[in-house]
Short mmCIF file of C-alpha atoms and ligand atoms in Angstrom, two decimals:
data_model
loop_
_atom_site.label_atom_id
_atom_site.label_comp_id
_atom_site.label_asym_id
_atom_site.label_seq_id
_atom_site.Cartn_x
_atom_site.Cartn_y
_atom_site.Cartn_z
CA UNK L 1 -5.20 -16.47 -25.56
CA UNK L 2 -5.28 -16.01 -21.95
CA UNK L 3 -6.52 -13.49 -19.16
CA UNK L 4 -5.26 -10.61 -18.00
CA UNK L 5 -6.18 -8.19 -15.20
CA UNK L 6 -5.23 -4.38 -15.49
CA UNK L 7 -5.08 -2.04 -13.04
CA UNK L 8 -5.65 1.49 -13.62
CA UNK L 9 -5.07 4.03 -10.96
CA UNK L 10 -6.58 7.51 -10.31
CA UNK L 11 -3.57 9.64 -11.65
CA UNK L 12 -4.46 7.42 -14.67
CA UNK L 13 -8.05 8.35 -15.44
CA UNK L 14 -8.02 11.69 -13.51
CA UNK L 15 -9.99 13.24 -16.43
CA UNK L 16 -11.94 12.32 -19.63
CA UNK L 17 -8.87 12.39 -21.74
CA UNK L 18 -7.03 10.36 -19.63
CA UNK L 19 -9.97 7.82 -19.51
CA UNK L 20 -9.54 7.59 -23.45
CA UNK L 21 -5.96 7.04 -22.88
CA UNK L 22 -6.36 4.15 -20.45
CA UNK L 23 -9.40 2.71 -23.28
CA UNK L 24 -7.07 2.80 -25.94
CA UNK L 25 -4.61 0.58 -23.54
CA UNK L 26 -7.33 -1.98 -22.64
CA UNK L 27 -8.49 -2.26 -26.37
CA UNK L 28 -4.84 -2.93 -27.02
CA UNK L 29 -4.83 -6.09 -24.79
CA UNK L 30 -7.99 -7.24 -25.82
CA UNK L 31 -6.87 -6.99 -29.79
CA UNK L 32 -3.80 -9.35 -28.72
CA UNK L 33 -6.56 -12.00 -28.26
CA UNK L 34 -6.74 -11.98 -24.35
CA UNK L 35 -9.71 -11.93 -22.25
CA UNK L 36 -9.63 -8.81 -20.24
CA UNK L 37 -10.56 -7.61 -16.93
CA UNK L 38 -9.77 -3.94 -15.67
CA UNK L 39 -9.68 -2.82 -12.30
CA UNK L 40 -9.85 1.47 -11.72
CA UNK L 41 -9.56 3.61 -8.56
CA UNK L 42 -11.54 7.29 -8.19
CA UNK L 43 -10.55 9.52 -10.65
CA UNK L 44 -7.47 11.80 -9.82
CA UNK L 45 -8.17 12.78 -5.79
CA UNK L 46 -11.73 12.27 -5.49
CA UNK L 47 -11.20 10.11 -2.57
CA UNK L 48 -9.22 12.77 -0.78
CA UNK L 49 -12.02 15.09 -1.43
CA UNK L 50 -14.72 12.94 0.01
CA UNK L 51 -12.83 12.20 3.07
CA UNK L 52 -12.69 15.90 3.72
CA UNK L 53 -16.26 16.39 2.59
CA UNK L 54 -17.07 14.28 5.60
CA UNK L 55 -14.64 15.61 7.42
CA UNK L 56 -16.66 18.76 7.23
CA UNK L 57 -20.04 17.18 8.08
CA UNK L 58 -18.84 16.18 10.97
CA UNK L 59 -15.26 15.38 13.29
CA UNK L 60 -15.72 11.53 13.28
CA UNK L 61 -17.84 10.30 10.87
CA UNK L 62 -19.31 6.45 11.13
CA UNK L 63 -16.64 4.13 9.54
CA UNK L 64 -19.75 2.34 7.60
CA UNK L 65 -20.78 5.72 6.12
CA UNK L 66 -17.21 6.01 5.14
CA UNK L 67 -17.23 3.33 3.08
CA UNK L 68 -20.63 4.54 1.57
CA UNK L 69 -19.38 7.28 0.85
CA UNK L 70 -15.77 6.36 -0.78
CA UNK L 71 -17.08 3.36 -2.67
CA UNK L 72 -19.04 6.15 -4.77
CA UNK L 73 -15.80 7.37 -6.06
CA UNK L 74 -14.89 3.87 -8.00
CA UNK L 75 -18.36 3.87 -9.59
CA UNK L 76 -17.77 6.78 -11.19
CA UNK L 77 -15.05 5.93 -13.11
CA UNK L 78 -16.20 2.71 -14.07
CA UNK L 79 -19.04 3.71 -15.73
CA UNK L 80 -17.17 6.27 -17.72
CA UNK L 81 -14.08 3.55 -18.88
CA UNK L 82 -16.97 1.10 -20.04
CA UNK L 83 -18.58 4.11 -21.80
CA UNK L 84 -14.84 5.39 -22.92
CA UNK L 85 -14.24 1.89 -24.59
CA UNK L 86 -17.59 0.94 -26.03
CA UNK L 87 -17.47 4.22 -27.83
CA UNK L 88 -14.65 2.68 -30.09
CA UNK L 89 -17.00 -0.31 -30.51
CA UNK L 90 -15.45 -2.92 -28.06
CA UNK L 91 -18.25 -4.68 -25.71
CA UNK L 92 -17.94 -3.21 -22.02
CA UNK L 93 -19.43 -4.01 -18.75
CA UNK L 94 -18.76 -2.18 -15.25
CA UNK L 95 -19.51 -3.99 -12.30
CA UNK L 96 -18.96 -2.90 -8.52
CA UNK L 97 -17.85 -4.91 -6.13
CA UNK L 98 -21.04 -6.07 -5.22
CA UNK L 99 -21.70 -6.58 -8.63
CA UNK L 100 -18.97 -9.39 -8.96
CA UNK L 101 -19.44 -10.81 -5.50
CA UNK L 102 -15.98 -9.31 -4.01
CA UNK L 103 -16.96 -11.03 -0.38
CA UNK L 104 -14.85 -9.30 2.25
CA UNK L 105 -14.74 -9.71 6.37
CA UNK L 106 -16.96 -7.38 8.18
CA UNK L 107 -14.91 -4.55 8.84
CA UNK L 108 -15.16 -0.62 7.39
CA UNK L 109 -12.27 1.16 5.79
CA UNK L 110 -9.61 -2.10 5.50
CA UNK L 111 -11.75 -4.97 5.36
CA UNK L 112 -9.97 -8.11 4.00
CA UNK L 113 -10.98 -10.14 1.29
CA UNK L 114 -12.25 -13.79 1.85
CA UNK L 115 -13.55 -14.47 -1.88
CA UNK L 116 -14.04 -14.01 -4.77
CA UNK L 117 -17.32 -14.93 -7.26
CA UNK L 118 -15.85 -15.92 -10.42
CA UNK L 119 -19.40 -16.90 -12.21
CA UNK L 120 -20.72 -13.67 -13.73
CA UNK L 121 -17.14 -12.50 -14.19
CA UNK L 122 -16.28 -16.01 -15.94
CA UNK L 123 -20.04 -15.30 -18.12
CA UNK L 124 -19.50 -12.21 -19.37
CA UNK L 125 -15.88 -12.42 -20.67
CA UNK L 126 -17.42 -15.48 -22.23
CA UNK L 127 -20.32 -13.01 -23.83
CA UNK L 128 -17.14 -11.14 -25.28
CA UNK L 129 -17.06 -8.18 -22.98
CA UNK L 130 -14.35 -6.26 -21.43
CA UNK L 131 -15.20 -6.24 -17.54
CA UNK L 132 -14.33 -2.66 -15.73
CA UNK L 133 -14.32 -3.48 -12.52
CA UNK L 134 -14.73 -0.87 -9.13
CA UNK L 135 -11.34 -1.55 -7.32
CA UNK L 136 -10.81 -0.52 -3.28
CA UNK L 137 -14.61 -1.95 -2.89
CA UNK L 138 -16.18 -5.18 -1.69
CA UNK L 139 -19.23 -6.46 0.31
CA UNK L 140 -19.69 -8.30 3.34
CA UNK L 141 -21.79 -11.69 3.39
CA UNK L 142 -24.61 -9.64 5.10
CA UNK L 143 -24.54 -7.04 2.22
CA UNK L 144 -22.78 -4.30 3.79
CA UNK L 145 -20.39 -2.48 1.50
CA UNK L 146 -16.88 -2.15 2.70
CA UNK L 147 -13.26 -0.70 1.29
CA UNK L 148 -10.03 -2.29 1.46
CA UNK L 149 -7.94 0.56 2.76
CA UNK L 150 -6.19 3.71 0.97
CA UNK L 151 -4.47 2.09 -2.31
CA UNK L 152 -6.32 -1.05 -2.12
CA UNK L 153 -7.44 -1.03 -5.90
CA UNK L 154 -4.15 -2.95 -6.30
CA UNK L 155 -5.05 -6.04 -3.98
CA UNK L 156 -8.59 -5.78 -6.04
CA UNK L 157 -6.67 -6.41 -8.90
CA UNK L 158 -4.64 -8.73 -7.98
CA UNK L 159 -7.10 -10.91 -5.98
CA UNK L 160 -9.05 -10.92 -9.00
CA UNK L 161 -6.50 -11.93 -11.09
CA UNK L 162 -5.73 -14.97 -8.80
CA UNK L 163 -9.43 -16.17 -8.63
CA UNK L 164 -9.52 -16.09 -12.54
CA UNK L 165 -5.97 -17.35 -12.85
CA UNK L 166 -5.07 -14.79 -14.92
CA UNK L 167 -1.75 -15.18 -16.91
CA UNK L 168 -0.56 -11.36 -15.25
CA UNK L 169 -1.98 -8.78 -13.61
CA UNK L 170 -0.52 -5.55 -14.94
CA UNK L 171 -0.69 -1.87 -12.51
CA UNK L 172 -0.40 0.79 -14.62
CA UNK L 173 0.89 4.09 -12.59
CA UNK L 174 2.27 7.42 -12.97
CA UNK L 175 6.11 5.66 -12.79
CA UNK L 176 7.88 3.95 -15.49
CA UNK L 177 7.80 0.87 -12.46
CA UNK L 178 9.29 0.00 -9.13
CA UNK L 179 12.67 1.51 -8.14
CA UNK L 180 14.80 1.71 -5.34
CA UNK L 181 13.24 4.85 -3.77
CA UNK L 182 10.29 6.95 -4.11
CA UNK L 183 11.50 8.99 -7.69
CA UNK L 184 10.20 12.13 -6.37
CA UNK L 185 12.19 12.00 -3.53
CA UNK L 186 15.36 11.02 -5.59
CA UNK L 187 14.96 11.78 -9.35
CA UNK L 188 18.23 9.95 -10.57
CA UNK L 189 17.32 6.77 -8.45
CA UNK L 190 17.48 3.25 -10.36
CA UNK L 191 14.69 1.42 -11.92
CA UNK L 192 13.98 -2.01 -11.08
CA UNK L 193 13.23 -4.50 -13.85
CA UNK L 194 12.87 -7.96 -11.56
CA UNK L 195 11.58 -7.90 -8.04
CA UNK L 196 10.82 -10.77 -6.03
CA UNK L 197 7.48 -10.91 -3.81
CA UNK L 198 9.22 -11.06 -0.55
CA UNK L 199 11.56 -7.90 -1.02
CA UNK L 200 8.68 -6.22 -2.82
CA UNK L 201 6.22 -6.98 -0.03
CA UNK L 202 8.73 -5.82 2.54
CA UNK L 203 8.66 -2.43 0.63
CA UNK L 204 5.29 -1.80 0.19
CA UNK L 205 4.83 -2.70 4.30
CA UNK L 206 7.29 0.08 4.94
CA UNK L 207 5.53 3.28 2.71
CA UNK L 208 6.36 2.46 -0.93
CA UNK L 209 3.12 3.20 -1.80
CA UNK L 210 3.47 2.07 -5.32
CA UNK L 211 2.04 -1.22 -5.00
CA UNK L 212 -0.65 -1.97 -2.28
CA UNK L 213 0.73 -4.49 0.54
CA UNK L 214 -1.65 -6.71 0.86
CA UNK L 215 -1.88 -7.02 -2.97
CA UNK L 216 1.84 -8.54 -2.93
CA UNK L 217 0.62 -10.13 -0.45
CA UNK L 218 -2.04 -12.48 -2.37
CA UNK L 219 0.07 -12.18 -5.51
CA UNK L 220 2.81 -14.36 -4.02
CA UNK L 221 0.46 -16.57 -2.05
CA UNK L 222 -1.22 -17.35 -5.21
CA UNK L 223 1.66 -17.10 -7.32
CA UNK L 224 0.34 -14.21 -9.69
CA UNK L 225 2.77 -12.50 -11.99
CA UNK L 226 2.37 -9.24 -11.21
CA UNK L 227 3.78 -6.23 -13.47
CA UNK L 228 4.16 -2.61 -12.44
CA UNK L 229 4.47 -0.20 -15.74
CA UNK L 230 3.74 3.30 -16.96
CA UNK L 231 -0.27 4.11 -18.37
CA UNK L 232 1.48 6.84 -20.98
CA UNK L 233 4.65 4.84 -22.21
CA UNK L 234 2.64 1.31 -22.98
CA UNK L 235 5.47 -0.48 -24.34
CA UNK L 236 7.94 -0.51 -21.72
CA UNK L 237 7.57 -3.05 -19.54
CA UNK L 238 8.70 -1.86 -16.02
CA UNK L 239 9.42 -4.05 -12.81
CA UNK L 240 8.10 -7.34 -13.25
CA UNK L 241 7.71 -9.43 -9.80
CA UNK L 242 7.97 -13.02 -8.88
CA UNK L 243 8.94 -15.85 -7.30
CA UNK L 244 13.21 -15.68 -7.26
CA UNK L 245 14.92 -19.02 -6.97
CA UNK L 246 18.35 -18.27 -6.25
CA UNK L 247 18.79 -15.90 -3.29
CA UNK L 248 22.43 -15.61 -3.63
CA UNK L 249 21.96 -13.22 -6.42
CA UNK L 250 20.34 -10.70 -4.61
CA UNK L 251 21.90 -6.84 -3.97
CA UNK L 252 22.10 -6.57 -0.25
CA UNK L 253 19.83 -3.30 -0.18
CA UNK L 254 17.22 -2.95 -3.42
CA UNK L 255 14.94 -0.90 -1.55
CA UNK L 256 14.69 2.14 0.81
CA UNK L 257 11.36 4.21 1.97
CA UNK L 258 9.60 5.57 4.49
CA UNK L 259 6.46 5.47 6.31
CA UNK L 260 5.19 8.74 8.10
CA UNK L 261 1.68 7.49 8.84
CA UNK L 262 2.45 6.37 12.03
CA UNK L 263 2.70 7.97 15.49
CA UNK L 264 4.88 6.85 18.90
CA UNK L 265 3.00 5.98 21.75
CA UNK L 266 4.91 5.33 25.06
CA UNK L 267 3.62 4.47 28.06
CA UNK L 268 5.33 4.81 31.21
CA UNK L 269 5.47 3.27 34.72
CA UNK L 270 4.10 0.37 33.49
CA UNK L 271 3.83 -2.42 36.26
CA UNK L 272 6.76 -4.97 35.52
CA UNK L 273 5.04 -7.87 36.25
CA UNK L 274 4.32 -11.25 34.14
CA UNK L 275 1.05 -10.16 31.83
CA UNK L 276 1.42 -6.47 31.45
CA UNK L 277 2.65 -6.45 27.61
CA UNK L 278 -0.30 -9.33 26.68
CA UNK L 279 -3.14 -7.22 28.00
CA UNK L 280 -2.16 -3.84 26.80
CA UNK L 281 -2.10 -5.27 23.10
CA UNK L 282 -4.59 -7.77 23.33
CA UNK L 283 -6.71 -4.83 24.30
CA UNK L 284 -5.36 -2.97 21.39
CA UNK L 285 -5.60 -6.14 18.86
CA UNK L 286 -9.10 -6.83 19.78
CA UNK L 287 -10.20 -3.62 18.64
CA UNK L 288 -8.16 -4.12 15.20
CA UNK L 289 -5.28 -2.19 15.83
CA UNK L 290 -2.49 -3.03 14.72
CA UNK L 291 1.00 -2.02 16.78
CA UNK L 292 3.85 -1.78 14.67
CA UNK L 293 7.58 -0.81 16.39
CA UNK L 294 7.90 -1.90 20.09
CA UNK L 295 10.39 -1.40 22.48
CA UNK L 296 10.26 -1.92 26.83
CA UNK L 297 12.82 -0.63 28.37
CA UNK L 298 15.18 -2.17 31.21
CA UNK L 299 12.68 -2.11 34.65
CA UNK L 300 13.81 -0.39 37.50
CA UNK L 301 11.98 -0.44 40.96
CA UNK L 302 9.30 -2.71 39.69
CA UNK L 303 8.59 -0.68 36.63
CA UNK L 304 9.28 0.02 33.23
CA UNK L 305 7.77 1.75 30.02
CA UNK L 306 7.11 0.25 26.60
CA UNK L 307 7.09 2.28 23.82
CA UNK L 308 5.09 1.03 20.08
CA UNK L 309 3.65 2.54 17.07
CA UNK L 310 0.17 2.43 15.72
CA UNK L 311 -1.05 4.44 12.47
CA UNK L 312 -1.69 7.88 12.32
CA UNK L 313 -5.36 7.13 11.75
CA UNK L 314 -5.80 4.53 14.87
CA UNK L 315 -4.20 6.86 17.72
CA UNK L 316 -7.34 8.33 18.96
CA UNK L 317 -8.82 5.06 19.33
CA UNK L 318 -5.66 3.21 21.00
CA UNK L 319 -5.68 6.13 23.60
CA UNK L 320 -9.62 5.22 24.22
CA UNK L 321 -8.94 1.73 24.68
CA UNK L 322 -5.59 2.40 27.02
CA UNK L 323 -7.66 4.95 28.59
CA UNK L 324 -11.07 2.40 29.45
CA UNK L 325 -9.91 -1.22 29.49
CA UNK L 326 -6.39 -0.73 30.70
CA UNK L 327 -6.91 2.20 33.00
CA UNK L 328 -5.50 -0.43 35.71
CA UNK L 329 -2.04 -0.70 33.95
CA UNK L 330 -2.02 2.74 32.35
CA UNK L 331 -2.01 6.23 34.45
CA UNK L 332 -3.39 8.83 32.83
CA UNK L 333 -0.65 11.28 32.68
CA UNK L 334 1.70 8.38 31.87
CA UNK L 335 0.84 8.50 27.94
CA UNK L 336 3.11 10.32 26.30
CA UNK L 337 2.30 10.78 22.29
CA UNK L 338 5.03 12.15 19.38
CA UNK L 339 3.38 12.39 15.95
CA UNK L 340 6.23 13.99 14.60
CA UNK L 341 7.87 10.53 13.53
CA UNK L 342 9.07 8.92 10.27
CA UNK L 343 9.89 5.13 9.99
CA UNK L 344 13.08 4.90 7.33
CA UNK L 345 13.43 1.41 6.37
CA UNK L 346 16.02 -0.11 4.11
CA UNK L 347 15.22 -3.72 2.12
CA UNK L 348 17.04 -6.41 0.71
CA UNK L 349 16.72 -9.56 0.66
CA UNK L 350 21.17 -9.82 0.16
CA UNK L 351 21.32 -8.32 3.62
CA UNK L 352 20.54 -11.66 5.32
CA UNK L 353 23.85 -12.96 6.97
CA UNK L 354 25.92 -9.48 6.18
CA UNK L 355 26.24 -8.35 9.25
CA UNK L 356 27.83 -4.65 7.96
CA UNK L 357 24.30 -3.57 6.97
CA UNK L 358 23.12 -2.60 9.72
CA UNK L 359 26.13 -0.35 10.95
CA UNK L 360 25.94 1.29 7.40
CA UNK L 361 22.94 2.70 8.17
CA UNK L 362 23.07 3.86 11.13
CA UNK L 363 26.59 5.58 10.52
CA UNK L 364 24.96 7.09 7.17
CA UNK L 365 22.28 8.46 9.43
CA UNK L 366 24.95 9.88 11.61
CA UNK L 367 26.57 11.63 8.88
CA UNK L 368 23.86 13.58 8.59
CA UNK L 369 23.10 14.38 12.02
CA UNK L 370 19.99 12.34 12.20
CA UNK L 371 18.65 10.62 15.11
CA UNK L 372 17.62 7.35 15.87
CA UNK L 373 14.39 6.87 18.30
CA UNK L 374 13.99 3.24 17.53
CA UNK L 375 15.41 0.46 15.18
CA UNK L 376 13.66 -2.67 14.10
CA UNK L 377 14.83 -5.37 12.12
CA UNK L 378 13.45 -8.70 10.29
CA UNK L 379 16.14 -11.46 7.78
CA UNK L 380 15.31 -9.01 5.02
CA UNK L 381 14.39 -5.22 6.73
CA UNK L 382 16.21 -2.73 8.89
CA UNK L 383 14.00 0.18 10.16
CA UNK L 384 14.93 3.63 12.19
CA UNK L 385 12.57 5.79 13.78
CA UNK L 386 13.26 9.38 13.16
CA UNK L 387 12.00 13.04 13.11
CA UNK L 388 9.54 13.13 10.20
CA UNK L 389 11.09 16.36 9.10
CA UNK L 390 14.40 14.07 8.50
CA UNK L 391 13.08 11.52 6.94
CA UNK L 392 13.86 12.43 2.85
CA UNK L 393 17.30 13.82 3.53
CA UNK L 394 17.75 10.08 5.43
CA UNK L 395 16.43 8.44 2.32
CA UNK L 396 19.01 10.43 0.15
CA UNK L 397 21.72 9.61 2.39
CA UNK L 398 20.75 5.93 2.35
CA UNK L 399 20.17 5.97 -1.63
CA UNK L 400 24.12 7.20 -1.60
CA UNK L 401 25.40 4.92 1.07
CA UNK L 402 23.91 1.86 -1.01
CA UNK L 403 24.29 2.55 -4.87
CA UNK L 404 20.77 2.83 -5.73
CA UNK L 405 21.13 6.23 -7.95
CA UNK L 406 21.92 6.26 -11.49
CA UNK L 407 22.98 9.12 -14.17
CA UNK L 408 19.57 8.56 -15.67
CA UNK L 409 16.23 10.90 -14.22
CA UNK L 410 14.06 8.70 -13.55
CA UNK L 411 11.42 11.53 -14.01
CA UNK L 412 11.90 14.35 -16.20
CA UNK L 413 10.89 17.63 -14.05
CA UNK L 414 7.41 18.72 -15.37
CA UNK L 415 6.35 15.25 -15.75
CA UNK L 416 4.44 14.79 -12.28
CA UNK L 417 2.81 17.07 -9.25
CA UNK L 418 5.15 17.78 -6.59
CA UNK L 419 4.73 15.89 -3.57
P1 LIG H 1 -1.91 4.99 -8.41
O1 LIG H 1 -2.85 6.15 -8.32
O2 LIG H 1 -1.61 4.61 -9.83
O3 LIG H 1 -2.32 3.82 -7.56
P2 LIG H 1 0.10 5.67 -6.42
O4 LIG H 1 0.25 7.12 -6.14
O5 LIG H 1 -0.65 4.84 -5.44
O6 LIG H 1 -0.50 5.54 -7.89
O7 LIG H 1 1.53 4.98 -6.63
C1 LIG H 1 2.45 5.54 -7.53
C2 LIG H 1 3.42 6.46 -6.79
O8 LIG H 1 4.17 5.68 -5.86
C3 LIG H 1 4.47 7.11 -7.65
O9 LIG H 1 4.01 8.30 -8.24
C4 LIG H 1 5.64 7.32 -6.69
O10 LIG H 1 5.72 8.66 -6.27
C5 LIG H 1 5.29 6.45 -5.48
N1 LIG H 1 6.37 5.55 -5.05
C6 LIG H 1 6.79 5.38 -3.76
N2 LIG H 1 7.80 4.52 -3.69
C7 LIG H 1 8.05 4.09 -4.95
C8 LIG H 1 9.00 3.18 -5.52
N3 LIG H 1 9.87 2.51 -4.77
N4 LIG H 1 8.96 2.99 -6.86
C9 LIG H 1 8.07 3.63 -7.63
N5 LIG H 1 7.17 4.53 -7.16
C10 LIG H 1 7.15 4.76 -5.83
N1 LIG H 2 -9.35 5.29 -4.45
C1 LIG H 2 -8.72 4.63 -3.34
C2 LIG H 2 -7.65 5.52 -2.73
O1 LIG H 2 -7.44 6.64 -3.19
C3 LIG H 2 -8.17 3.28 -3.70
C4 LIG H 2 -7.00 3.30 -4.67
O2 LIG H 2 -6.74 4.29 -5.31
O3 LIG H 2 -6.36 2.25 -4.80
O4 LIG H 2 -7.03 5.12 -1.77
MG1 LIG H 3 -1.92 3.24 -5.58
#
């Protein structure tokens, strides 16, 4: 008998049905003699719908009324699970975040989390109950509720799994597991059964939403096993990852996606003298932004230009900031913004020491006519900047140029919304 977390996400109890479905699943683990705790997101797109219910109260709403507001959506469901399984006469208990003591820094809309109370969790698994937990949600040590960022159920999961050292922490999705692309961008694209954390982190940093960064992230710093599988086909077991010993095994691309939540900013003239590059993004880190892709170009008569990245969701702030603090470095007129960007990025953790990767990509992006704006690389990552409106035929081509597709559909047409 041991613990295990599950994840449930809001594709997966989108509607009363569906909250039986994921019930049935829970009550399935529990029956197997484990102590279990499940972590849900908002039912189907609720949280989309209360960001643009804000977004129609007003054009920039306070980021702690945000998280008011979107923690709501995670109650719900809770509630409704712990109803869903006591109604086949199983003991239930939902908790929110505050509930459980889910202690996170004090920052709104992707707060981190600093710790964990185990106690009431730890008493009322004891008392017999399954614990439904409010994932995406946590509270400050002042008692100010934050959220962990869009998809952050998963790190609730698996943070929670690490502070009860749980035996696994299963996600249950809409996807039979991880594969090697997005399957709704490439249907016939393979399935992965064994991941490690570092590839897998990698892929989640560069827009495979499936899994949550930050909750790869925790799972390999605590060593959690962490499972991704299917909430309608409960027996297969889908992409299981972990700690790989032997790196000479690895396939020198296992993952490709893309990221087109970011925007370019580039900033020219620039002064090119010692300091420039340290106060422009310490001005930009000390307001919590992070900066992505950067590239400065060659100078020439005592200036240059440095182009960078920042979310989609940060821009109007990081123009503020360059516009106020750094308005001795930056001339207005001098920021130049494209929003019409994708970041393609191709994984592997086989690539390290192959130096052939890297021209493979770019030559399968030429193929196709697509251009590069920037390119970034790490041991394990190569990323291109291109037009957002190329970015799925440049994940096809890189699927082909690699191997990753199959025979097999990895999803049979009907079986999810179009994206
Ligand atoms: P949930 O609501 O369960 O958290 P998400 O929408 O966050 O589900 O994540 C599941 C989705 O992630 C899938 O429907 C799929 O379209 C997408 N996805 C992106 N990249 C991948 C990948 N490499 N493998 C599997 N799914 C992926
Ligand atoms: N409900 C939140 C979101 O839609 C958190 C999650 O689903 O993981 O982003
Ligand atoms: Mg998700």
């Amino acid at each position: 008998m041991g613990i295990i977390v599950q994840k449930f996400g809001g594709t997966s109890v989108a509607d009363p049905q569906k909250i039986h479905n994921v019930a049935k699943a829970v009550i399935r683990e529990k029956e197997k003699g484990n102590d279990v705790v499940v972590v849900v997101s908002a039912m189907g797109h609720t949280t989309d719908y209360l960001i643009k219910l804000a977004k129609e109260v007003t054009n920039n709403p306070d980021s702690r009324e945000m998280d008011m507001l979107l923690s709501t959506g995670e109650q719900v469901s809770i509630a409704l699970l712990a109803m869903a399984i006591q109604s086949n006469g199983y003991k239930a208990v939902s908790m929110n975040g505050q509930q459980v003591g889910i202690i996170t820094e004090n920052i709104h809309s992707k707060a981190r989390i600093v710790d964990i109370k185990t106690e009431k969790l730890k008493k009322y698994l004891k008392e017999g109950n399954i614990i439904v937990v409010a994932g995406f949600q946590g509270v400050t040590p002042e008692g100010e509720i934050t959220t962990l960022g869009r998809g952050g159920s998963d790190t609730s999961a698996v943070a929670i799994a690490a502070a009860l050292k749980a035996d696994r922490c299963d996600i249950y999705t809409d996807v039979e597991g991880v594969y090697a692309t997005d399957p709704r961008i490439v249907p016939n694209i393979q399935k992965t059964d064994v991941i490690s954390y570092e590839e897998m982190l990698e892929l989640a940093r560069v827009g495979a939403n499936v899994l949550h960064p930050r909750s790869v992230e925790t799972a390999k710093q605590f060593g959690v096993p962490l499972r991704v599988r299917s909430s309608f086909k409960l027996n297969n077991l889908g992409t299981l990852i972990i700690g790989v010993e032997n790196m000479e095994i690895y396939k020198p691309v296992a993952g490709v996606a893309a990221d087109t939540s970011q925007v370019r900013i580039l900033l020219a003239n620039l002064p090119d003298i010692p300091g420039t590059a340290a106060k422009l993004f310490g001005s930009l880190a000390k307001n919590n932004i992070s900066v992505d892709m950067i590239i400065q170009s060659l100078a020439s008569n005592g200036k240059n230009s440095i182009a960078f990245t920042v979310d989609a969701d940060d821009l109007d702030s990081a123009i503020k900031i360059l516009k106020e603090d750094d308005k001795d470095t930056v001339k207005d007129g001098e920021i130049l913004i494209d929003k019409d960007i994708a970041k393609v990025s191709i994984v592997g953790a086989g690539m390290v020491d192959r130096p052939g990767i890297a021209a493979d990509m770019f030559k399968a992006l030429a193929e196709k006519d697509i251009n590069i704006k920037m390119i970034s690389t790490s041991e394990i990552k190569i990323s291109c900047l291109v037009d957002k409106d190329k970015s799925k035929e440049a994940i096809k081509a890189l699927c082909k140029e690699f191997n990753l597709e199959t025979n097999e559909m990895a999803i049979v047409k009907g079986d999810l919304p179009d994206v």
